[in-house]
Short mmCIF file of C-alpha atoms in Angstrom, two decimals:
data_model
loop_
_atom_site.label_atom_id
_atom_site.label_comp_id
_atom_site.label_asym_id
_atom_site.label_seq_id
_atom_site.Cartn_x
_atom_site.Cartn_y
_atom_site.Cartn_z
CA UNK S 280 196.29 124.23 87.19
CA UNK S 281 197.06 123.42 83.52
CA UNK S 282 193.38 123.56 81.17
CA UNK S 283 193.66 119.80 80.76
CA UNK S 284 193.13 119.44 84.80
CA UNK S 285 190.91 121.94 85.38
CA UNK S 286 188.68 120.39 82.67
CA UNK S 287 189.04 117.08 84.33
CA UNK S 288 188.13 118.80 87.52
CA UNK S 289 185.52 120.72 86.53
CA UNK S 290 183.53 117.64 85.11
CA UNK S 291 184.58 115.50 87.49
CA UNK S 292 180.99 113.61 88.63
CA UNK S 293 179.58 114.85 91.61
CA UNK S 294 176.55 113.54 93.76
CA UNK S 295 177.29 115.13 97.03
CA UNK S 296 175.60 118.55 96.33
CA UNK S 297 171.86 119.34 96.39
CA UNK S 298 169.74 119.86 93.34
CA UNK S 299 168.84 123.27 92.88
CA UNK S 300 165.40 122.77 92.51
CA UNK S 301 165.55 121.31 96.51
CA UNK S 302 167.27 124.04 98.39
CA UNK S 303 163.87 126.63 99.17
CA UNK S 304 161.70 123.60 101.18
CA UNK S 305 158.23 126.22 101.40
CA UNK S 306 155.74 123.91 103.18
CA UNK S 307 152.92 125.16 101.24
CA UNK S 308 153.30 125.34 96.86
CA UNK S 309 151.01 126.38 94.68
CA UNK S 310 150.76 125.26 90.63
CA UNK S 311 150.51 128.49 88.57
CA UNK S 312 149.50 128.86 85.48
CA UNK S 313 151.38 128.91 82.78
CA UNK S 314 152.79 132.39 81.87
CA UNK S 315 154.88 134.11 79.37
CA UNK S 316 157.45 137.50 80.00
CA UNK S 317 159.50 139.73 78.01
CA UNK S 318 161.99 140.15 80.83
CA UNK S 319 161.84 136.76 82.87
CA UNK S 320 161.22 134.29 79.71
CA UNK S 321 158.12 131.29 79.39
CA UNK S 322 157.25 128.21 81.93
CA UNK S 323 156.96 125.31 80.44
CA UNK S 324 155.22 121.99 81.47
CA UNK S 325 158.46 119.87 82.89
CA UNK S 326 160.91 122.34 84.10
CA UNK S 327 161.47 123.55 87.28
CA UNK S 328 162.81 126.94 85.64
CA UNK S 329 161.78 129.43 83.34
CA UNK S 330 163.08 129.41 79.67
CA UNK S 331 164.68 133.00 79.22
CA UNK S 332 165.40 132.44 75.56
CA UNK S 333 164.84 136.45 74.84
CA UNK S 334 167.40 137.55 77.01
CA UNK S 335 169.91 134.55 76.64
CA UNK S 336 169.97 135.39 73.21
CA UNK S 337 169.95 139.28 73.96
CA UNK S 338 172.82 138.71 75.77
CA UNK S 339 174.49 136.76 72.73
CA UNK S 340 173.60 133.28 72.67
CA UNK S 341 172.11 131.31 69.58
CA UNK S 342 168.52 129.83 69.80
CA UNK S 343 170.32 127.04 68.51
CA UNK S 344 172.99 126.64 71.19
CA UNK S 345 170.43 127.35 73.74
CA UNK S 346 168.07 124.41 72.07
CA UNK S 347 170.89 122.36 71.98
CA UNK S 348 171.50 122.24 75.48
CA UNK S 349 168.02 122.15 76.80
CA UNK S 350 167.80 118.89 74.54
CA UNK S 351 170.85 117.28 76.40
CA UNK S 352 169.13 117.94 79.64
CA UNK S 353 165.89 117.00 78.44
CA UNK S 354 166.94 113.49 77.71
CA UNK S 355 168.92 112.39 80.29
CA UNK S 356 167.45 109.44 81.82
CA UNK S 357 169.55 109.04 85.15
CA UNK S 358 167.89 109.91 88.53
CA UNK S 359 165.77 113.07 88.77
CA UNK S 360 164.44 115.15 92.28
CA UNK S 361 161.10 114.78 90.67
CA UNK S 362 160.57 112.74 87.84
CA UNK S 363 158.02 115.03 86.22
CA UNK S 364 160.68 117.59 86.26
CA UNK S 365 163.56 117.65 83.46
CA UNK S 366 166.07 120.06 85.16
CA UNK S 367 165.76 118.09 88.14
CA UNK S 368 169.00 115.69 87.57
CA UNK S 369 170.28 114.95 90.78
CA UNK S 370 174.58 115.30 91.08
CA UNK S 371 176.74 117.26 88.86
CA UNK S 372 176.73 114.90 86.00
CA UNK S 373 174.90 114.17 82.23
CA UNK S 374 171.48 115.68 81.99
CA UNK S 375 171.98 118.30 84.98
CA UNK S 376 171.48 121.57 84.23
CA UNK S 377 174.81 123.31 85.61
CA UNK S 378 176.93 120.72 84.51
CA UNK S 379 175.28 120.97 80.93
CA UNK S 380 175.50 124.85 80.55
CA UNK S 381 179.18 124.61 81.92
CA UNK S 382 180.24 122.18 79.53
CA UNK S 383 179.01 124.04 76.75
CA UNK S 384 180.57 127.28 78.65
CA UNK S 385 183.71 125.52 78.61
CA UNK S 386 183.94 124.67 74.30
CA UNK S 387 184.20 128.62 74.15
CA UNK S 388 186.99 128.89 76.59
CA UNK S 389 189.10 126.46 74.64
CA UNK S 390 187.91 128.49 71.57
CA UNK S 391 189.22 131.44 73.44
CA UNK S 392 192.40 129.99 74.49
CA UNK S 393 192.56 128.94 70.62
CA UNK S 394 192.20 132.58 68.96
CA UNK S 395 195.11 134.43 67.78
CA UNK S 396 192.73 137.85 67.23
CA UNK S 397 192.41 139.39 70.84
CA UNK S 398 189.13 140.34 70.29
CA UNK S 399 187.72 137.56 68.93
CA UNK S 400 188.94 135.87 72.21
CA UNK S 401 187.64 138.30 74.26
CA UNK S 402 183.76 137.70 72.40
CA UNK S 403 184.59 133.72 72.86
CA UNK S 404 185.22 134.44 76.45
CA UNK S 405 182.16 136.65 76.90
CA UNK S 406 180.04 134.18 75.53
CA UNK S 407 181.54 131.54 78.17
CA UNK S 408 180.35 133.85 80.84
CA UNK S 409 177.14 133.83 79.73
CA UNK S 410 176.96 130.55 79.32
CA UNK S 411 178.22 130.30 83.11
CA UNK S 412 175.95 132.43 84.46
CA UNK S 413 173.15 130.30 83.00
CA UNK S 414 174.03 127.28 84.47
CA UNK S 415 174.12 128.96 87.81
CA UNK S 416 170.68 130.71 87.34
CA UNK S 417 168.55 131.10 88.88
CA UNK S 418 171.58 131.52 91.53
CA UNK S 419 169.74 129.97 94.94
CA UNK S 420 171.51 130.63 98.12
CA UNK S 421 173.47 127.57 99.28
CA UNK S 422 173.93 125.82 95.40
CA UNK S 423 177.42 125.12 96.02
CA UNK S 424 177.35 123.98 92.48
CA UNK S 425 175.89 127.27 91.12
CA UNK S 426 178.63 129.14 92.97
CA UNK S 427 180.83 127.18 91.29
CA UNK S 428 179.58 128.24 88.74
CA UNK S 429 179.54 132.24 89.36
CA UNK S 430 183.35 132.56 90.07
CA UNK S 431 183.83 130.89 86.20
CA UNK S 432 181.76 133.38 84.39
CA UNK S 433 183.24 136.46 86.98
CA UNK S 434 186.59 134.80 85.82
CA UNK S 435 185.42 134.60 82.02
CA UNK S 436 184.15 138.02 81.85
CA UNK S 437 187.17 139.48 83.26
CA UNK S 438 189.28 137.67 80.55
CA UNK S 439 186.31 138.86 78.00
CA UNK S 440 186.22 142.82 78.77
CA UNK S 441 190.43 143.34 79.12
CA UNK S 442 190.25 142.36 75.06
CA UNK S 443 186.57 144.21 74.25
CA UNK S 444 186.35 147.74 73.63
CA UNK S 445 186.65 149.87 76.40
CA UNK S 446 187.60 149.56 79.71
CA UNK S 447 186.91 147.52 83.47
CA UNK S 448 187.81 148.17 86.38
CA UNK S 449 187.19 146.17 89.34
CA UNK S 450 186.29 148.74 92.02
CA UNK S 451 185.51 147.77 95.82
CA UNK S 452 183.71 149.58 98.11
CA UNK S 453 183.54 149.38 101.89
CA UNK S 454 180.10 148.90 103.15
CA UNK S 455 179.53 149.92 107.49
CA UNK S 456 178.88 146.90 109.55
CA UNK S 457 180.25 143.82 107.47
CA UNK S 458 182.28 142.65 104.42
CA UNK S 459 182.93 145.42 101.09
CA UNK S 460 181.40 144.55 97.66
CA UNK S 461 182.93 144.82 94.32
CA UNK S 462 181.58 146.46 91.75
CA UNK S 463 182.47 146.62 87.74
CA UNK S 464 182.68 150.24 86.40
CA UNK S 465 182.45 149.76 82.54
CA UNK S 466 184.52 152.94 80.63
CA UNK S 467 183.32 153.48 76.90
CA UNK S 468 186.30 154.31 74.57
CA UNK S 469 187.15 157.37 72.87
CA UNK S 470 185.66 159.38 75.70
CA UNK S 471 187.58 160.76 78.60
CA UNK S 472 187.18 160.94 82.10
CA UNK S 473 185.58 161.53 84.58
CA UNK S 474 182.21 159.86 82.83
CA UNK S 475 178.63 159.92 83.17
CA UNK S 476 177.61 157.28 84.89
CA UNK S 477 174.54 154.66 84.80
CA UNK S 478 174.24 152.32 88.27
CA UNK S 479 172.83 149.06 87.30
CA UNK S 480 170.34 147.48 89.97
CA UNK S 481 170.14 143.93 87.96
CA UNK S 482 167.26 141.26 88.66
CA UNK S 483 167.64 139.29 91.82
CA UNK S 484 168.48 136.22 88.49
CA UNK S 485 171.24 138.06 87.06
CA UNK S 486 175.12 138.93 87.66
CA UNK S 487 176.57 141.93 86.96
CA UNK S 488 178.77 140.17 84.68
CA UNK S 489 175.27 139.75 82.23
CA UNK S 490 174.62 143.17 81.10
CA UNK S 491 177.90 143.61 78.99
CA UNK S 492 175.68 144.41 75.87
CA UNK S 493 173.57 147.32 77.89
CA UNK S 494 176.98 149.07 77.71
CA UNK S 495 178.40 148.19 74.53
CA UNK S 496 175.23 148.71 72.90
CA UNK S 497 173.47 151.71 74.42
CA UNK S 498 175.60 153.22 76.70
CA UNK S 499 179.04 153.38 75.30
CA UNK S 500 178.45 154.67 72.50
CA UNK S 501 176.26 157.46 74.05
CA UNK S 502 179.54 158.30 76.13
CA UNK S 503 178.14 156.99 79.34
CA UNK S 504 179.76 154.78 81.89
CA UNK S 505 178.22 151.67 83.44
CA UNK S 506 178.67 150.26 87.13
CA UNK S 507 177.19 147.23 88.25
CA UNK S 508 176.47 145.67 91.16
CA UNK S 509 175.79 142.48 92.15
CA UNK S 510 171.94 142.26 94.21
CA UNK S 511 172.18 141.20 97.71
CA UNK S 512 173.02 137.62 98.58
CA UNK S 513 174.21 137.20 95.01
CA UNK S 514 177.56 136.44 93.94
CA UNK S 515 179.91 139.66 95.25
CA UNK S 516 177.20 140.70 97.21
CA UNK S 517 176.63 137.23 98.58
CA UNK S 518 177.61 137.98 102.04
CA UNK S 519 174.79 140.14 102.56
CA UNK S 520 171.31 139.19 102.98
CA UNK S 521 168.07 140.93 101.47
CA UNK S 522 166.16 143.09 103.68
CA UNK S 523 163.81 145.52 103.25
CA UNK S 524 166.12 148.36 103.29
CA UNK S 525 167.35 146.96 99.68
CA UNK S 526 169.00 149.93 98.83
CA UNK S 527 171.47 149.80 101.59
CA UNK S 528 174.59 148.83 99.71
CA UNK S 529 173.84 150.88 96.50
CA UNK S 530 173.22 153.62 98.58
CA UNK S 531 176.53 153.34 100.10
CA UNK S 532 178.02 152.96 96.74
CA UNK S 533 176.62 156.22 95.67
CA UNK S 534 178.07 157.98 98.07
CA UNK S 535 181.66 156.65 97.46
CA UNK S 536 181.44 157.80 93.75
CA UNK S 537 183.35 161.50 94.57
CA UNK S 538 185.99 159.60 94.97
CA UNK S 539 186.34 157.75 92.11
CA UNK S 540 188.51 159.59 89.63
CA UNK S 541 186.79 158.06 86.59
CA UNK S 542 183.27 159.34 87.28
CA UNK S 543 181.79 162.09 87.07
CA UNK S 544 179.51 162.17 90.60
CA UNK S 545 177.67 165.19 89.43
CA UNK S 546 176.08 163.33 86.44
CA UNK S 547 174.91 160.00 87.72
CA UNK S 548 171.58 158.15 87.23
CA UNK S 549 170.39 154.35 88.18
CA UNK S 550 168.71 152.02 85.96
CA UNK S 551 167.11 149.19 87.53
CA UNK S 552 165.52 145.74 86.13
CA UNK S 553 162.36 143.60 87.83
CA UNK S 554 163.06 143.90 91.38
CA UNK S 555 166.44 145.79 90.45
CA UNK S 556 164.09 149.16 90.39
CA UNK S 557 163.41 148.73 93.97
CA UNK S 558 166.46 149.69 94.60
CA UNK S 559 166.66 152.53 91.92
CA UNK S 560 163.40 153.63 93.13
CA UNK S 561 164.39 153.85 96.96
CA UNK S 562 167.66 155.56 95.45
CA UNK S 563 165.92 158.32 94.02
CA UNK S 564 164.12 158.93 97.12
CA UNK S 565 166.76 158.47 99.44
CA UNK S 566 169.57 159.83 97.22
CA UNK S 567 167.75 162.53 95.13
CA UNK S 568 170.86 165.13 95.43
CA UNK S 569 173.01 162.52 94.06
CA UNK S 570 170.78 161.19 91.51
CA UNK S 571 169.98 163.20 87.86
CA UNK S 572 167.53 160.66 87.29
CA UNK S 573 166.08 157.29 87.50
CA UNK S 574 164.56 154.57 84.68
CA UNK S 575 162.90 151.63 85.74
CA UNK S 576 161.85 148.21 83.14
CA UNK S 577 159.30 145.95 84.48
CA UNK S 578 159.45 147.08 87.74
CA UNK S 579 158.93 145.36 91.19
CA UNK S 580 157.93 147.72 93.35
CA UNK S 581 154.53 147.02 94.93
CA UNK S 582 152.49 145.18 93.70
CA UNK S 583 153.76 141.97 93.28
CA UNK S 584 154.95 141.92 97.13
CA UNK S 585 151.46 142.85 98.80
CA UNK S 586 149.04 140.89 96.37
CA UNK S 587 148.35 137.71 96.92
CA UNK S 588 146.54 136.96 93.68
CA UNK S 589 149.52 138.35 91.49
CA UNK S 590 151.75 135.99 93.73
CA UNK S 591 150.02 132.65 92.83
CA UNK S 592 150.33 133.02 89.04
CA UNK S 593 154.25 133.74 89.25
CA UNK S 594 156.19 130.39 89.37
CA UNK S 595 157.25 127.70 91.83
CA UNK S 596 161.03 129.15 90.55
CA UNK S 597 160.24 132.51 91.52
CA UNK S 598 158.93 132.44 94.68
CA UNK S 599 161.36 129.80 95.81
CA UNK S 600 164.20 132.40 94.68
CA UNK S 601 162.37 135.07 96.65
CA UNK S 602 162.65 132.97 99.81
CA UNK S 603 165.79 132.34 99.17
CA UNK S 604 167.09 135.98 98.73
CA UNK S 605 165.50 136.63 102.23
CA UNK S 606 166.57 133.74 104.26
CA UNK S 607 162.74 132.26 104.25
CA UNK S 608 163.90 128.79 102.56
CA UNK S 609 161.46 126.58 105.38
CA UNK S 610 158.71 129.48 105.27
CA UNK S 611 155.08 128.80 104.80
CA UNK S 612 153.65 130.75 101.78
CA UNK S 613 152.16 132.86 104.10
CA UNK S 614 154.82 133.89 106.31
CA UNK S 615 156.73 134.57 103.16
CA UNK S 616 153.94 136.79 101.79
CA UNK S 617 153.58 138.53 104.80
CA UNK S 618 157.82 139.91 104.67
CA UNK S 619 157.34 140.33 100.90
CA UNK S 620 154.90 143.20 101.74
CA UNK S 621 157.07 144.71 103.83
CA UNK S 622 159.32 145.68 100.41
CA UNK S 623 156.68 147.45 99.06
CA UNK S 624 157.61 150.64 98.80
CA UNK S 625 154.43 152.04 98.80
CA UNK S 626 153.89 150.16 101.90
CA UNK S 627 157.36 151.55 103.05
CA UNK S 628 155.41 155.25 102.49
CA UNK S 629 158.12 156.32 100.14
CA UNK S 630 155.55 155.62 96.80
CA UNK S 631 153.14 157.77 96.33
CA UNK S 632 154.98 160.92 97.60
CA UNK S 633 156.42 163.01 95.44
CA UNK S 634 159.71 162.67 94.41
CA UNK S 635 162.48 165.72 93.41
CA UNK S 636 163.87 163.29 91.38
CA UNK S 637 163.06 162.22 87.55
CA UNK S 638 161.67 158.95 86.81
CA UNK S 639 160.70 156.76 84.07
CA UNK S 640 159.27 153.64 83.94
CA UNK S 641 158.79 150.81 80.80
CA UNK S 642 156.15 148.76 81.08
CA UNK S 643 154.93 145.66 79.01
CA UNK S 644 151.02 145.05 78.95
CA UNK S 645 149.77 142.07 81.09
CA UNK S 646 153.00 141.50 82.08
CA UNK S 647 152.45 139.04 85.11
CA UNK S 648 155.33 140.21 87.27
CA UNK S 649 154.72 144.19 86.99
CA UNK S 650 151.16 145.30 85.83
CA UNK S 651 150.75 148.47 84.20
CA UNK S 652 149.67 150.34 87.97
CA UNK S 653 153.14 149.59 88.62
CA UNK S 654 154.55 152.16 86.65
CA UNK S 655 151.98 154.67 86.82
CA UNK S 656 152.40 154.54 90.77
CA UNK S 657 156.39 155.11 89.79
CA UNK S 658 156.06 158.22 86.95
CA UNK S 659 153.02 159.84 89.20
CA UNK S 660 155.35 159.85 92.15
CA UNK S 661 158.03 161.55 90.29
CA UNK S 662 158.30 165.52 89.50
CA UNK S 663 159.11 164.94 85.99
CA UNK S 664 158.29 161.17 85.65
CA UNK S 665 157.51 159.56 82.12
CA UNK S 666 155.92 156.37 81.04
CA UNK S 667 157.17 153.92 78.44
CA UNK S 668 154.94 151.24 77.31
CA UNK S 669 156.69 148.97 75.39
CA UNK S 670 154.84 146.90 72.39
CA UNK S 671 154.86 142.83 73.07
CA UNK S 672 155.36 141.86 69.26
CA UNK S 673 157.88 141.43 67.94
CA UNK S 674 159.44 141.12 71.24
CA UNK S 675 162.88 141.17 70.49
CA UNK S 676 162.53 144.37 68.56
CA UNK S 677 160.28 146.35 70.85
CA UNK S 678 162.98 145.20 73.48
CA UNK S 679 165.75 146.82 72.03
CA UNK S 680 163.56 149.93 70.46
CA UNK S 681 162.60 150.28 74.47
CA UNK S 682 165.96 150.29 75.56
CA UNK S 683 167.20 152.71 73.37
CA UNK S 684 164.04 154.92 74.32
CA UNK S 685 165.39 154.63 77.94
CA UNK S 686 168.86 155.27 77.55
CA UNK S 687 167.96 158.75 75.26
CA UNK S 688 166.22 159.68 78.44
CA UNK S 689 169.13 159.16 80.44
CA UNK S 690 171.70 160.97 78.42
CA UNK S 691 169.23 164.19 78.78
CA UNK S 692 169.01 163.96 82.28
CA UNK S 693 172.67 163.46 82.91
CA UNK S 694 173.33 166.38 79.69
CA UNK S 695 175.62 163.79 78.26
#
């Protein structure tokens, strides 16, 4: 399909589809308050999602650009799902919020396709994959339009890393009882193999295409590998659903690493994000002679899942993608509480015991999503754990100061 037609497709109106902020039909809903997070971004009266300018613009966006497009979608005065809502734009058109962030995704693919440097193109197509995976956040199960969405910025971030520095591969691994799941193994340059390696356990609102800059900016040049993996029932993962054994792919992933030529399997650690470090966490119990260690940033472990209180000051956005990742989109809040404690993994009896394996855990104070408990529960479990608090101001700063923090850990306990 030539560019020309798959533009014309691609913005082709649309009114068939749901809106996103329809697909997770909880028959009870609560009005939190509004809250503010390092990792997960700021609510703001008239939007169904949360504003993650910090890590949009981590992951290389411009307040501007960002700005820009919320302002598109913020004046669009065709029909809405709820009028009080601004991303609420029903059909893929004008004002709604996939079709906005892929139409600005798309201006940097024709930039790409426009650049004679390789590696400028490759940054213009890594910025189109961000782009594409924010118009498919917060990635709901059954957005056909989202998913749409998800195979452009796969497709863009494939076209971005051959021209970056370093090296993907595409790796799949065959998982017992259904369909295999691809993973990306990211290879820094100027080191040879077999690596280090860092697994990735992302947020349940991420792709594994949006942590490009965790490896070009802390890991690679530290000499240290990166492998991601989608969550369950996101994008390659899709096919599988959420349970409360989340660690179940990764797990199997882990023990498919001595037989991949380009890592090393006797040096590998996981780093997991939000609800990510449930899995890393379960890992390091359930994997601790595969493991060298295990970091953990905001993590989403406990307490979040078994109290109720913590639960009604998260937002509508939040819990709805919760129910979605479990297949509990016509669940009462109740009935969905009552599963979410069944992912604690204190609850589980795995927290709480002590643990072989090293751990650290960053922490943010009042951070609504992961209190400071959290992470005390996670370093007091560990044999060696350690505790990172992280300052709140300047955020952006403190961010990347914490990251680095994390990462030094890592290349001790994997003696890179």
């Amino acid at each position: 399909m030539s560019p020309k037609n798959l533009s014309e497709e691609l913005f082709k109106p649309r009114f068939k589809h749901p809106e996103t902020s329809t697909l997770v039909r909880r028959l009870s809903h609560h009005r939190p308050m509004s809250i503010q997070s390092a990792l997960d971004g700021e609510t703001h009266a008239g939007w169904y999602r949360m504003i993650n300018r910090l890590l949009w613009t981590w992951r290389g966006l411009t307040p501007q650009e960002v700005s820009e497009v919320l302002a598109r979608i913020a004046i669009s005065t065709v029909e809405h799902t709820d009028d009080k809502l601004l991303d609420t734009v029903i059909g893929y058109r004008g004002g709604n919020w996939i079709y906005e962030w892929s139409k600005q995704a798309a201006i940097w693919q024709q930039k790409a396709s426009e650049c004679s440097d390789d590696h400028e193109a490759g940054q213009c197509w890594l910025h189109a994959a961000n782009l594409y995976s924010v118009a498919g956040y917060p990635h709901l199960k059954e957005d056909e339009l989202a998913e749409q969405a998800q195979l452009f910025a796969i497709r863009a971030y494939e076209e971005a890393t051959h021209r970056l520095p370093g090296e993907l591969k595409s790796l799949e691994f065959a998982i017992p009882g259904g369909s295999p799941v691809t993973g990306f193994l990211h290879m820094p340059p100027e080191v040879k193999a077999p690596y280090p390696t860092v697994l990735v356990c992302g947020s349940l609102d991420a792709l594994q295409s949006d942590h490009y800059r965790l490896f070009h900016d802390y890991l690679a040049p530290r000499g240290i590998a990166m492998l991601t993996l989608d969550m369950p029932s996101v994008g390659f993962s899709s096919k599988w659903k959420l349970t409360q054994d989340t660690s179940f792919l990764h797990q199997h992933v882990v023990r498919q690493l001595e037989n991949i030529p380009w890592v090393d399997h006797t040096r590998v650690a996981a780093f997991g994000f939000r609800f990510g470090a449930n899995i890393a966490v379960r890992l390091a119990y359930l994997e601790s002679q595969r493991l060298r260690g295990v970091a953990c940033l905001g993590p989403v472990v406990h307490s979040l899942l078994s109290d109720t209180n913590l639960q009604d000051r998260v937002p509508e956005m939040y819990m709805d993608m919760l129910a979605s990742r479990l297949g509990m989109s016509g669940a009462t809040d109740s009935a969905l509480r009552t599963e979410l404690s069944r992912f604690s993994l204190k609850i589980q009896g795995l927290l709480g015991r002590r643990c072989p394996t090293p751990m650290l855990s960053g922490y943010w104070a009042n951070d609504p999503f992961s209190p400071e408990e959290e992470s005390r529960l996670i370093t007091n479990s560990s044999s060696a754990g350690r505790l990172l608090k992280i300052n709140t101001s300047p955020v952006m700063e403190n961010f990347d100061k914490g990251l680095r923090d994390i990462c030094d850990w890592l290349v001790q306990r994997l003696g890179a």
